[in-house]
Each structure stands twice: as structure tokens, then as C-alpha cells.
Coordinates of C-alpha atoms and ligand atoms in Angstrom, one line a residue:
M46 CA 165.6 106.1 154.9
N47 CA 166.3 104.5 158.0
R48 CA 168.4 101.2 158.8
I49 CA 164.5 99.0 159.0
A50 CA 163.4 100.5 155.8
W51 CA 166.6 99.4 153.9
L52 CA 166.1 96.1 155.5
L53 CA 162.4 95.8 154.6
L54 CA 163.2 96.8 151.2
A55 CA 165.9 94.1 150.6
F56 CA 163.4 91.6 151.9
L57 CA 160.3 93.1 149.8
L58 CA 162.3 93.6 146.4
P59 CA 162.9 89.6 145.5
L60 CA 159.1 88.9 146.3
A61 CA 158.1 91.9 144.1
A62 CA 160.1 90.7 141.2
A63 CA 158.9 87.1 141.7
A64 CA 155.3 88.7 141.4
G65 CA 156.4 90.5 138.4
P66 CA 156.4 88.9 134.7
A67 CA 157.0 85.2 134.8
A68 CA 160.5 84.0 134.6
P69 CA 161.3 81.4 132.2
A70 CA 160.0 77.9 133.4
A71 CA 163.0 75.6 134.1
H72 CA 161.2 72.6 132.9
P73 CA 158.3 71.9 130.3
P74 CA 154.9 71.0 131.8
G75 CA 154.5 67.7 130.0
A76 CA 155.7 66.2 126.6
A77 CA 154.9 67.0 123.1
V78 CA 155.1 64.8 119.6
A79 CA 154.5 65.9 116.1
S80 CA 155.1 63.4 113.2
A81 CA 153.7 62.8 109.7
H82 CA 151.3 59.8 111.1
H83 CA 149.0 59.8 113.6
L84 CA 149.9 56.3 114.4
A85 CA 153.5 57.3 115.0
T86 CA 152.7 60.2 117.1
E87 CA 150.5 57.8 119.2
A88 CA 153.2 55.5 119.6
G89 CA 155.4 58.5 120.8
I90 CA 152.9 59.1 123.5
E91 CA 152.3 55.5 124.5
I92 CA 156.0 55.2 125.2
L93 CA 156.0 58.5 127.3
R94 CA 153.3 57.1 129.5
Q95 CA 155.1 54.0 130.1
G96 CA 158.0 56.1 131.5
G97 CA 160.1 56.5 128.6
N98 CA 161.9 59.6 127.9
A99 CA 162.1 61.7 124.5
F100 CA 164.7 59.4 123.1
D101 CA 162.5 56.1 123.9
A102 CA 159.6 57.9 122.3
A103 CA 161.7 58.9 119.1
V104 CA 162.4 55.2 118.6
A105 CA 159.1 54.1 118.8
V106 CA 157.7 56.8 116.7
S107 CA 160.4 56.2 113.9
G108 CA 159.9 52.7 114.2
V109 CA 156.1 53.2 113.6
L110 CA 156.8 55.4 110.5
S111 CA 159.1 52.8 109.1
V112 CA 155.9 50.5 109.1
V113 CA 153.1 53.1 108.1
E114 CA 155.0 55.5 105.8
P115 CA 157.2 53.1 103.5
I116 CA 156.6 55.8 100.9
S117 CA 159.1 58.1 103.1
S118 CA 161.6 56.2 105.2
G119 CA 162.1 52.8 106.9
L120 CA 164.6 50.2 108.1
G121 CA 166.2 50.0 104.3
G122 CA 167.1 53.8 104.7
G123 CA 168.9 56.2 107.0
G124 CA 168.2 59.2 109.4
M125 CA 169.8 62.2 111.0
W126 CA 168.6 62.9 114.3
L127 CA 169.3 65.9 116.5
L128 CA 169.4 65.1 120.3
H129 CA 169.2 67.5 123.3
D130 CA 169.9 66.1 126.6
G131 CA 167.9 68.2 129.3
K132 CA 170.1 67.2 131.9
T133 CA 173.5 68.2 130.9
G134 CA 172.5 70.6 128.3
R135 CA 174.4 68.8 125.5
D136 CA 173.3 68.6 121.8
V137 CA 174.6 65.8 119.7
F138 CA 174.1 64.8 116.1
V139 CA 173.4 61.1 115.4
D140 CA 174.1 60.4 111.8
G141 CA 172.6 57.1 110.6
R142 CA 173.0 58.0 106.9
E143 CA 173.5 55.3 104.2
T144 CA 176.9 54.5 102.8
A145 CA 177.9 53.6 99.6
P146 CA 178.8 49.9 98.9
A147 CA 182.2 49.0 97.6
A148 CA 181.0 47.7 94.4
A149 CA 178.7 51.1 93.3
T150 CA 181.5 52.9 91.5
P151 CA 180.4 55.9 89.4
D152 CA 180.7 53.7 86.2
K153 CA 178.0 51.5 87.2
F154 CA 175.5 54.4 86.8
L155 CA 176.5 55.8 83.5
D156 CA 174.8 54.4 80.2
A157 CA 176.6 53.3 76.9
R158 CA 177.1 56.7 76.0
G159 CA 178.8 57.9 79.2
D160 CA 175.6 59.9 80.3
L161 CA 174.1 59.4 84.0
D162 CA 171.3 56.7 84.0
P163 CA 168.5 57.8 86.2
Q164 CA 167.0 54.3 86.2
R165 CA 169.9 52.9 87.6
A166 CA 170.7 55.8 90.2
Q167 CA 166.9 55.9 91.6
N168 CA 165.5 52.4 91.3
G169 CA 166.7 48.8 91.9
P170 CA 169.6 47.1 93.9
W171 CA 172.4 49.8 92.5
S172 CA 170.4 52.6 93.6
A173 CA 170.4 51.5 97.1
G174 CA 173.1 52.5 99.9
I175 CA 173.7 50.3 103.3
P176 CA 171.1 51.0 105.5
G177 CA 171.6 53.4 108.5
L178 CA 168.7 53.5 110.3
P179 CA 168.6 50.3 112.5
A180 CA 171.7 51.0 113.6
L181 CA 170.6 54.6 114.5
L182 CA 167.7 53.1 116.5
V183 CA 169.8 50.8 118.6
H184 CA 172.4 53.3 119.4
V185 CA 169.9 56.1 120.7
A186 CA 167.7 53.4 122.6
E187 CA 171.1 51.9 124.2
K188 CA 172.8 55.2 124.8
Y189 CA 170.2 57.5 125.6
G190 CA 166.7 55.8 126.0
R191 CA 165.3 54.6 129.6
L192 CA 163.7 51.6 128.0
P193 CA 164.9 48.2 126.3
L194 CA 164.6 48.5 122.7
R195 CA 161.8 45.8 122.5
Q196 CA 159.7 47.9 124.4
S197 CA 160.0 51.0 122.5
L198 CA 159.8 48.7 119.1
A199 CA 156.6 47.0 120.3
P200 CA 154.2 49.3 118.8
A201 CA 156.0 49.0 115.3
I202 CA 156.0 45.4 115.5
R203 CA 152.4 45.2 116.7
I204 CA 151.3 47.5 113.6
A205 CA 153.3 45.7 111.1
R206 CA 151.8 42.5 112.0
E207 CA 148.1 43.6 112.5
G208 CA 148.4 45.9 109.8
F209 CA 146.8 49.6 109.2
P210 CA 144.7 51.1 106.5
V211 CA 146.3 52.2 103.5
Y212 CA 145.8 56.0 103.1
A213 CA 145.4 58.0 99.7
R214 CA 149.0 59.4 99.7
M215 CA 150.4 56.0 100.2
A216 CA 147.9 54.5 97.6
R217 CA 149.0 57.4 95.3
G218 CA 152.5 56.9 95.5
Y219 CA 152.2 53.1 95.3
A220 CA 150.6 53.8 91.6
A221 CA 153.0 56.1 90.6
K222 CA 156.0 53.5 91.4
R223 CA 154.1 50.2 91.0
Q224 CA 156.0 49.7 87.6
V225 CA 159.4 49.4 89.4
M226 CA 158.1 47.6 92.2
D227 CA 156.4 44.9 90.5
R228 CA 159.9 44.1 89.0
Y229 CA 160.9 42.4 92.4
P230 CA 159.3 39.3 93.8
G231 CA 159.9 40.2 97.5
T232 CA 158.4 43.6 96.8
R233 CA 155.3 42.0 94.8
A234 CA 154.9 39.7 97.8
V235 CA 154.2 42.6 100.2
F236 CA 152.7 44.9 98.0
S237 CA 150.4 43.0 95.7
P238 CA 149.2 39.9 98.2
N239 CA 147.6 37.1 96.5
G240 CA 148.5 39.0 93.2
K241 CA 146.3 41.8 94.1
P242 CA 147.7 45.2 94.3
I243 CA 147.2 47.3 97.6
R244 CA 144.2 49.7 97.7
E245 CA 143.2 52.6 99.6
G246 CA 141.4 51.7 102.7
Q247 CA 142.8 48.0 102.8
V248 CA 144.5 46.8 105.9
F249 CA 148.1 46.6 105.0
R250 CA 150.1 43.7 106.9
Q251 CA 153.6 43.2 106.8
P252 CA 154.6 39.8 108.6
D253 CA 158.4 39.9 107.4
L254 CA 158.8 43.1 108.7
A255 CA 157.3 42.5 112.1
A256 CA 159.8 39.6 112.1
T257 CA 162.7 42.0 111.1
L258 CA 161.7 44.3 113.7
E259 CA 161.6 41.4 116.4
R260 CA 165.1 40.7 115.5
L261 CA 166.4 44.0 115.8
A262 CA 164.5 44.5 118.9
A263 CA 165.9 41.3 120.5
Q264 CA 169.6 41.3 119.3
G265 CA 170.3 45.0 118.6
F266 CA 172.8 45.6 115.9
D267 CA 173.5 41.9 115.3
G268 CA 169.4 41.5 114.7
F269 CA 169.8 43.5 111.4
Y270 CA 173.5 43.8 110.3
R271 CA 174.5 40.2 110.8
G272 CA 172.9 36.8 111.0
T273 CA 169.3 35.9 109.3
T274 CA 168.3 39.6 108.2
A275 CA 171.7 40.3 107.1
R276 CA 171.8 37.0 104.7
H277 CA 168.4 37.6 103.3
L278 CA 169.3 41.2 102.6
V279 CA 172.4 40.4 100.6
A280 CA 170.8 37.4 98.8
G281 CA 167.9 39.8 97.8
V282 CA 170.2 42.5 96.7
N283 CA 172.6 40.3 94.5
A284 CA 169.6 37.9 93.1
A285 CA 168.2 41.5 91.7
G286 CA 171.5 41.9 90.2
G287 CA 173.4 44.1 92.6
Q288 CA 176.5 43.5 94.4
W289 CA 176.3 43.9 98.4
T290 CA 178.6 41.9 101.0
L291 CA 177.8 40.5 104.5
D292 CA 181.0 42.3 105.5
E293 CA 179.6 45.7 104.4
L294 CA 176.7 45.2 106.3
A295 CA 178.4 44.3 109.7
G296 CA 180.9 47.1 109.2
Y297 CA 178.3 49.8 109.2
R298 CA 178.6 52.5 111.9
V299 CA 176.5 55.2 113.3
R300 CA 178.4 58.6 113.5
E301 CA 178.1 61.2 116.7
R302 CA 179.1 64.4 115.3
E303 CA 179.2 68.0 116.9
P304 CA 176.0 69.8 115.3
I305 CA 176.5 73.3 113.9
H306 CA 175.5 76.2 116.3
F307 CA 175.1 79.7 115.3
R308 CA 173.0 83.1 116.5
Y309 CA 170.3 84.4 114.7
H310 CA 168.9 87.6 116.3
D311 CA 167.8 86.4 119.7
W312 CA 168.2 82.7 119.0
T313 CA 170.7 79.9 119.4
I314 CA 170.5 77.7 116.2
T315 CA 171.5 74.2 116.5
T316 CA 171.4 72.2 113.3
A317 CA 172.8 69.4 111.2
P318 CA 176.5 69.1 110.2
L319 CA 178.0 67.2 107.5
P320 CA 177.3 65.0 105.8
S321 CA 174.3 67.4 105.6
S322 CA 174.2 70.4 103.4
G323 CA 171.3 71.8 105.6
G324 CA 173.2 73.4 108.7
I325 CA 176.0 75.2 106.4
A326 CA 173.3 76.5 103.8
L327 CA 171.1 77.5 107.0
A328 CA 174.0 79.4 108.7
Q329 CA 174.8 80.8 105.5
M330 CA 171.3 82.3 104.6
L331 CA 170.6 83.4 108.2
Q332 CA 173.9 85.2 108.7
I333 CA 173.3 86.8 105.3
L334 CA 169.8 88.0 106.3
A335 CA 170.9 88.8 110.2
P336 CA 171.3 92.6 109.7
Y337 CA 167.8 93.1 107.8
D338 CA 164.5 93.8 109.7
L339 CA 162.7 91.3 107.5
E340 CA 159.2 91.8 108.9
A341 CA 159.4 95.7 108.2
M342 CA 160.4 95.3 104.7
P343 CA 157.8 95.6 101.8
E344 CA 157.1 92.1 100.6
A345 CA 159.2 92.2 97.6
E346 CA 162.1 93.6 98.8
R347 CA 161.8 90.8 101.6
V348 CA 161.3 88.0 99.0
H349 CA 164.4 89.4 96.9
M350 CA 166.6 89.2 100.2
V351 CA 165.7 85.8 101.3
V352 CA 165.8 84.3 97.8
E353 CA 169.5 85.9 97.1
S354 CA 170.5 84.3 100.2
M355 CA 169.3 81.1 99.1
R356 CA 170.9 81.5 95.8
R357 CA 174.0 81.8 97.2
A358 CA 173.9 79.1 99.6
F359 CA 173.0 76.7 97.2
R360 CA 175.6 77.6 95.0
D361 CA 178.4 76.7 97.5
R362 CA 176.3 73.6 98.5
T363 CA 177.3 72.3 94.9
F364 CA 180.9 73.2 94.9
Y365 CA 182.1 72.7 98.3
L366 CA 180.0 70.1 100.5
G367 CA 180.4 66.3 100.9
D368 CA 181.0 63.8 103.4
P369 CA 183.8 65.2 105.9
D370 CA 185.0 61.7 106.6
F371 CA 186.6 61.6 103.2
V372 CA 187.1 65.4 101.7
K373 CA 188.5 68.6 103.3
I374 CA 185.9 71.1 103.3
P375 CA 186.2 74.7 104.0
Q376 CA 183.4 74.6 106.8
R377 CA 185.2 77.3 109.1
L378 CA 185.1 79.9 106.2
L379 CA 181.7 78.8 105.1
L380 CA 180.0 79.3 108.4
S381 CA 182.0 82.7 109.1
P382 CA 180.1 85.7 109.6
D383 CA 182.4 87.4 107.6
Y384 CA 182.3 85.3 104.6
A385 CA 178.3 86.0 105.0
A386 CA 179.0 89.4 105.1
G387 CA 181.0 89.0 102.0
L388 CA 177.9 87.3 100.2
R389 CA 175.5 90.0 101.4
A390 CA 177.8 92.8 99.8
G391 CA 177.3 91.3 96.6
I392 CA 173.7 91.5 96.7
D393 CA 172.1 94.4 94.6
P394 CA 169.0 95.2 96.6
D395 CA 167.3 96.3 93.5
K396 CA 168.1 93.6 91.2
A397 CA 168.3 89.7 91.1
T398 CA 171.8 88.3 90.6
P399 CA 171.5 85.9 87.6
S400 CA 172.6 82.5 88.6
D401 CA 174.7 81.9 85.7
L402 CA 176.8 84.8 86.9
L403 CA 177.7 82.5 89.9
S404 CA 178.0 80.0 87.3
G405 CA 176.3 76.4 86.5
Q406 CA 173.7 74.8 84.3
P407 CA 169.8 74.8 84.3
T408 CA 168.3 71.6 86.0
P409 CA 164.5 70.5 86.5
L410 CA 162.9 70.2 90.2
E411 CA 161.2 66.7 91.0
D412 CA 159.0 65.7 93.8
E413 CA 159.9 64.9 97.3
E414 CA 159.7 62.5 100.0
T415 CA 161.2 61.6 103.2
T416 CA 159.7 62.2 106.7
H417 CA 160.3 64.1 109.9
F418 CA 159.2 64.2 113.5
S419 CA 159.6 66.6 116.8
I420 CA 159.6 65.6 120.5
I421 CA 160.1 67.2 123.8
D422 CA 159.5 65.7 127.0
A423 CA 159.0 67.2 130.5
D424 CA 162.7 66.8 131.5
G425 CA 163.5 69.2 128.6
N426 CA 164.9 66.3 126.4
R427 CA 164.2 67.1 122.6
V428 CA 164.7 65.2 119.5
A429 CA 164.3 66.7 115.8
A430 CA 164.5 63.5 113.6
T431 CA 164.7 63.1 109.9
Q432 CA 164.9 60.0 108.2
T433 CA 164.4 58.9 104.5
V434 CA 164.5 56.1 101.6
N435 CA 164.9 59.0 99.5
L436 CA 162.5 59.1 96.6
L437 CA 158.8 57.5 96.6
F438 CA 159.3 54.0 98.0
G439 CA 163.1 54.3 97.7
S440 CA 164.5 51.8 95.4
G441 CA 161.3 49.7 95.1
L442 CA 163.3 46.6 95.9
I443 CA 162.5 44.4 99.1
P444 CA 164.7 41.6 99.5
P445 CA 162.5 38.7 99.8
G446 CA 162.0 37.5 103.4
T447 CA 162.9 40.8 105.0
G448 CA 159.8 43.2 104.5
V449 CA 162.4 45.9 104.3
L450 CA 162.3 48.1 101.3
L451 CA 165.7 49.5 100.4
N452 CA 166.6 53.3 99.8
D453 CA 167.6 54.7 96.3
E454 CA 170.0 57.2 98.2
M455 CA 173.0 56.6 95.7
D456 CA 171.2 59.2 93.7
D457 CA 172.2 62.0 96.5
F458 CA 175.7 61.6 95.5
A459 CA 177.3 63.5 92.4
L460 CA 177.4 60.2 90.4
K461 CA 178.2 62.3 87.4
P462 CA 179.9 65.5 88.2
G463 CA 177.8 68.5 87.3
T464 CA 174.7 66.4 86.5
P465 CA 171.8 67.0 88.4
N466 CA 170.1 64.4 90.7
A467 CA 166.5 63.9 91.3
F468 CA 166.1 67.2 93.3
G469 CA 167.7 69.1 90.4
V470 CA 170.6 69.7 92.7
M471 CA 174.0 68.5 91.4
G472 CA 177.6 68.4 92.8
Y473 CA 181.3 67.6 91.8
E474 CA 184.4 65.9 93.7
A475 CA 183.2 66.4 97.2
N476 CA 180.1 64.4 96.9
A477 CA 181.4 61.7 94.4
P478 CA 180.6 58.2 95.4
K479 CA 183.6 56.2 97.4
P480 CA 183.2 52.9 98.9
G481 CA 181.8 53.6 102.6
K482 CA 181.2 57.2 101.8
R483 CA 178.0 59.1 103.0
M484 CA 176.0 60.8 100.2
L485 CA 175.4 64.5 100.8
S486 CA 172.0 65.2 102.3
S487 CA 169.5 68.0 102.8
M488 CA 167.9 66.9 106.1
T489 CA 167.9 69.7 108.5
P490 CA 166.7 68.7 111.8
T491 CA 167.0 71.8 114.0
F492 CA 166.7 73.4 117.3
M493 CA 165.9 76.9 118.1
E494 CA 166.4 78.3 121.6
S495 CA 165.8 81.7 123.1
R496 CA 165.6 82.9 126.8
D497 CA 161.5 82.5 126.2
K498 CA 161.2 79.7 123.9
V499 CA 162.6 76.4 122.8
V500 CA 161.8 74.8 119.4
A501 CA 162.3 71.7 117.5
L502 CA 161.5 71.7 113.8
G503 CA 162.2 69.9 110.5
T504 CA 160.5 68.5 107.1
P505 CA 161.0 66.3 104.5
G506 CA 161.5 67.9 100.8
G507 CA 164.8 66.9 99.2
S508 CA 166.9 70.1 98.6
R509 CA 163.6 72.2 99.6
I510 CA 163.9 71.1 103.1
I511 CA 166.6 73.7 103.8
T512 CA 164.4 76.7 102.6
M513 CA 161.5 75.4 104.4
V514 CA 163.3 75.2 107.5
L515 CA 164.7 78.6 106.9
L516 CA 161.1 79.9 106.5
G517 CA 160.1 78.1 109.6
I518 CA 163.1 79.8 111.7
L519 CA 162.0 83.3 110.0
G520 CA 158.1 82.3 111.0
Y521 CA 158.9 81.8 114.5
D522 CA 161.4 85.0 114.5
A523 CA 158.4 86.8 113.8
G524 CA 156.3 85.5 116.1
L525 CA 154.3 82.7 114.8
D526 CA 153.4 79.7 116.9
A527 CA 154.0 76.0 116.0
Q528 CA 150.7 75.6 114.0
Q529 CA 151.4 78.7 112.1
V530 CA 154.8 77.9 111.2
A531 CA 153.8 74.5 109.9
A532 CA 151.1 75.9 107.6
L533 CA 153.1 79.1 106.2
P534 CA 153.1 79.2 102.4
R535 CA 156.5 78.3 101.0
Y536 CA 158.9 79.7 98.6
H537 CA 162.5 78.1 97.3
H538 CA 165.2 79.2 95.2
Q539 CA 168.1 76.7 94.8
W540 CA 170.7 78.8 92.6
L541 CA 170.0 76.4 89.6
P542 CA 167.4 76.4 88.2
D543 CA 167.5 80.1 88.4
V544 CA 163.8 80.4 89.2
I545 CA 161.5 81.2 92.6
D546 CA 159.0 78.5 92.9
A547 CA 156.1 79.6 95.0
E548 CA 153.2 77.9 96.8
P549 CA 149.7 79.3 96.8
G550 CA 149.6 82.3 99.1
A551 CA 153.5 82.7 99.3
I552 CA 153.9 85.8 97.2
S553 CA 151.1 88.3 96.3
A554 CA 150.6 89.0 92.7
Q555 CA 151.8 92.7 93.4
A556 CA 155.1 91.5 94.9
A557 CA 155.6 88.9 92.2
Q558 CA 155.5 91.6 89.5
A559 CA 157.9 93.8 91.7
L560 CA 160.1 90.8 91.7
Q561 CA 159.8 90.3 88.2
A562 CA 160.7 93.7 87.2
M563 CA 164.0 93.1 89.4
G564 CA 164.9 90.2 87.2
H565 CA 163.6 87.5 89.0
R566 CA 161.9 84.5 87.2
I567 CA 158.9 83.3 89.4
D568 CA 156.9 79.8 89.1
L569 CA 153.7 80.7 90.4
P570 CA 150.4 78.9 90.9
P571 CA 148.4 79.6 88.0
D572 CA 145.7 81.6 89.6
E573 CA 148.5 84.0 90.9
A574 CA 150.6 83.8 87.9
A575 CA 150.9 87.4 86.5
G576 CA 152.6 86.1 83.4
G577 CA 154.5 83.2 85.3
R578 CA 154.6 79.8 84.0
G579 CA 152.4 78.3 86.9
S580 CA 152.9 75.4 89.0
S581 CA 150.1 74.2 91.2
H582 CA 151.9 72.2 93.7
V583 CA 152.6 72.4 97.7
W584 CA 155.5 70.9 99.2
G585 CA 156.8 69.7 102.4
N586 CA 155.4 68.1 105.7
L587 CA 156.9 70.2 108.6
Q588 CA 156.4 68.9 112.1
T589 CA 157.5 70.9 115.0
V590 CA 157.1 71.5 118.8
E591 CA 157.7 74.6 120.9
W592 CA 157.9 75.0 124.7
D593 CA 156.9 78.5 125.7
R594 CA 159.0 79.1 128.9
R595 CA 157.3 82.3 129.7
A596 CA 153.8 81.0 129.6
N597 CA 155.1 77.2 130.5
A598 CA 153.0 75.8 127.9
L599 CA 153.7 73.4 125.1
R600 CA 152.5 73.5 121.5
G601 CA 152.9 71.1 118.4
G602 CA 152.4 72.0 114.7
S603 CA 151.7 69.2 112.3
D604 CA 151.7 70.4 108.3
P605 CA 148.1 70.9 107.5
R606 CA 149.2 69.7 103.8
N607 CA 149.5 66.1 105.0
P608 CA 146.1 64.7 106.4
E609 CA 147.7 61.8 108.1
G610 CA 150.1 64.0 110.4
K611 CA 149.2 64.7 114.1
A612 CA 150.8 66.8 117.1
T613 CA 149.9 66.0 120.5
V614 CA 150.7 67.5 123.9
L615 CA 150.6 65.5 127.0
A616 CA 149.9 67.3 129.9
Q617 CA 151.5 64.5 132.7
P618 CA 153.3 61.8 130.8
Ligands
LIG923 N1 167.3 62.2 100.2 C1 166.9 63.2 100.8 C2 168.3 64.0 101.4 O1 168.9 63.3 102.2 O2 168.4 64.9 101.1

């Protein structure tokens, strides 16, 4: 080839490459929001249209969820948000988890015989930790947002004042918790206005909550943790028989933490660090599973390996995990691929490992609450946010004059060592309550990144959050899109009780038989029971967004189990 031909080739080759398969896009073509309530998703979109970034939109979505989903989360609870800054590439985990009040020592939760009193742990003033979500909102707005807090919280204030229609899930939850909620005058005033309990379809207004949100929007941290709101909160808790102080509220602090990062196949996974157990458990499970081609395995073999990874991660959760500001945790060991290899080596490919060989007590499974939303904006900023008041309507207690329904997060501590909490998980010294300590969580807001795709996902569901996020990651890895991942049928194992719980369609009857022959106990829905005990429930409310960088397309996935949820893609914010 002569000199001119070489020069031509050198000039044409880059052009040919550019015309070939599209290079991954550098920026998303718009924004996407997925949340558990359409009003919250719409508020996020409204704020993006006003020039807000993903972090402002997150404040708006969270604020509206606090108003329209009191069953799941709110200003009286806490949250764990994972943020990605599109410009710097930095990920940060913002920990707005509740803290234990100084007076809430373990003896306060025991009955006369020394047994755990679930009533005290799950209802009323002693069950509530010092709220973290308001401080989290202020922190994210001030440090990462573009808009003032009062602009991002405006949709929440408007909806609290003007009201929204009570939906079926909220009405059902209220019917289930009403007996507790009716004990407290502040709660009765909100949920039984004029002495009439709320009903499905009725417009539900919360003027006190609107005023509390306004003080927060105008004064930031001090608008909730000092002054009028703080005085009402302390007075209301103490009048109901609890013991909070103004100093405890004023002393609450959000923590920024380094997220957990690890590799799974072509993905970098970024997820929740302690005091959530989710990230460590996820890393253990996925590092156990990494060498297998799960998609190529027969169904029973695949479920067996996934369940065995779940069993081992939940066993370690029980013994080792708690608030890292208070206890020393062997995190480096638990996250190491070598440790995962050791756990993998202990799995018999043909036989279930009985959980009692890994030691422990059988425990019941209960229901699940909490909420999650996912956002990505046109600058590549991302939010995966999970927030909660713990169980259905939290503690059931609204301190009069605040509209703030307090959490019952104290139940997430190991209040009596080795005794299961409402989610059937238990703990020991690492998760014992101490003044100011954060209770261990399962919230697992997560990002996935490959050359071709960026994903944010998460879900409510107590201890099942972790296994739902695991199955979501496996779904994306198998090539599913956001909506397919949100809809995936689920199964769950948490070491104890030693049983696989499965949704309809999650495990075929044939695979269930094979798993039973391997020694697994399976709780299948009745129509697929094949001899199992039967369970008709479904669980979770997964909300996810994905940016396909090859097609430069955004997609959202909102869990079809929840009719109020909504995922929206905004082409040009
Ligand atoms: N309250 C549920 C959790 O944080 O795991």
C-alpha cells in the first residue's frame, strides 16, 4: 500500500468505527422516575420540569410519599438514600436511619416474665426511634440539590393541605391497625376527623402535617428538630407514656457513608453499607453465585444454589451485623470473595443444608411495609431511595399538632437476643439497642452499572428486601428490562425459618418436587403446592429505572403488585 492509501485508511477508519455499533451514550436523553404512588412520581417530574436535578426530585418524591403513603414511610421515620453525582462520578450513601432514644433500654421491651413484649416493640411511644427522614431531606437539598427546599417540598405541602383520595391498600392497612391508632388522640384527630374513620375514596386532608412540612421547608433542620415541631413531638410522646427529650431531637445527625461496591459478572454493584444489612448480604450472595451460569442451569438446580446463598448470608446477618458506629464488625472478611468461596464450598449441589446445622431457632414470617423510589436525570445523576416507618403505619402514634406519624423502628433492634422481630429475623449483641445507636436495617437501595446499562432499584419488604433486590439483579443480568424486573415472581429464604417462601409462578411444580427431594421445605401458593403448606400472598413493591446506554433509552419499572405505583420517562426535562 502506498503512502496515500495509508493516509486515507487512517482517516477513514475512525469514521467507519463511528458508523458501526453505537458507542455508549455519555448522558441520558431525559429523566425517569419510578415510585410507589403516582402523585409522588408526578411531583418528581414537576420538580425536574422546574429545573431541579434528580436530588431535588427525590426530595419532592419523598415529601409526597410521606403525605400519601403514611402506611409505609414519613417524616416520623427514616430513610437510606444512595446518590450518584453524574458530574464527579461519586456515589454516596446518605443514612437517615432513626436512632434509639436514651431511655429505650432493653428492659423497657420485656414483660413481667422477661419475654419480649411485641406490643411495646411494635406499637406506641416506646417503639419509636428518633426520626431521621426530615434531616435527610434537608441534607440532600442543601448539599446536592439546585432548588430551595421550599420549592421541592411544595407539592407535598399542597397535597397535605388539599388532600388526596384514600386508596384500597391504605384503607385496608388502616382497618388492620385502627385498634392501635385509635388509642392516641393525635392519631384519631387525623384518621377519624369528626369522629368518622377514613374510608376508601374519601379525600384525606392533613393540615397539621402541611404546617409541619412548611416549618421544615422554611427553617430546614431547626424547623423540625427544634422549636414548635420538636416541642409538640416530645410532649406527644411523653403524654402517651414514652420518654423523649428535646436534646435528643436537636442532637440527631444524618451520616454520609461510603457505599459497598463489588463486581458481579459485567456489572459494578453499588449498594447499602451498614447499618443496613442489605449490601453485605447482597455481596455475599452474588459472590457465592458468580461462578455459575444460572441461566443455563435446570430450574431446580438454579433455585437451590440461590436459596443456599440466601441461607448463608442471612445466617451471618444474625450474628455479625449492627451499627458500625457502635460495634466492630468483620466487614472486610464478610465482603471478601475468598470468604464467599468458602461459603460456596460448603454447599452440596444435590442437597439442602439444614439451617439447624448452621444453628438457630425457627421463626415466623410476617408482613412488610416501607417504600422505595428510583430516579435518573439528564445529567446522569441518580437516586435509589428506600424509606420507612417500619410496620404498617409505624407506631400508630401521632403527637398532637404535628400530623407526624411516628415509626416503630425499635423493633428492628435485637431487643431480646435470639428472639425474632416482626420480620422473623433476630440478632445478638451487635444489634442490641444503645442510646443514639441505629437499628440494623434491610433497606437495600442499589445501583448496577455496566458498559451498556445503568440501573437504580430497590423495594420495601422487611428482610425480603434483600432477596428481592438479589432476584432483580439476576433479572437484569439475564437481560430483562425494568418493567420485567419489577414484575418477576419472587422466592425467599432467610436461614430461619428453614423454608423457601414462593409467590405464584416463582417455582414450577416440577422444580418444587425436585427441591423437596433435595431436602428443601417449600411454602408454595396452594395451586402449585404439590404437598406444600400453601401461601397465597405476594410481596414487595419494586421501583426501578434503567438507562440503556447503547440505545440511549430510558425505561422505568413499577411493581404491578401495587396499582398506585407509576414509572414515568421524561424526554426533555
Ligand atoms: N424497617 C425495615 C428495615 O429497615 O429493614
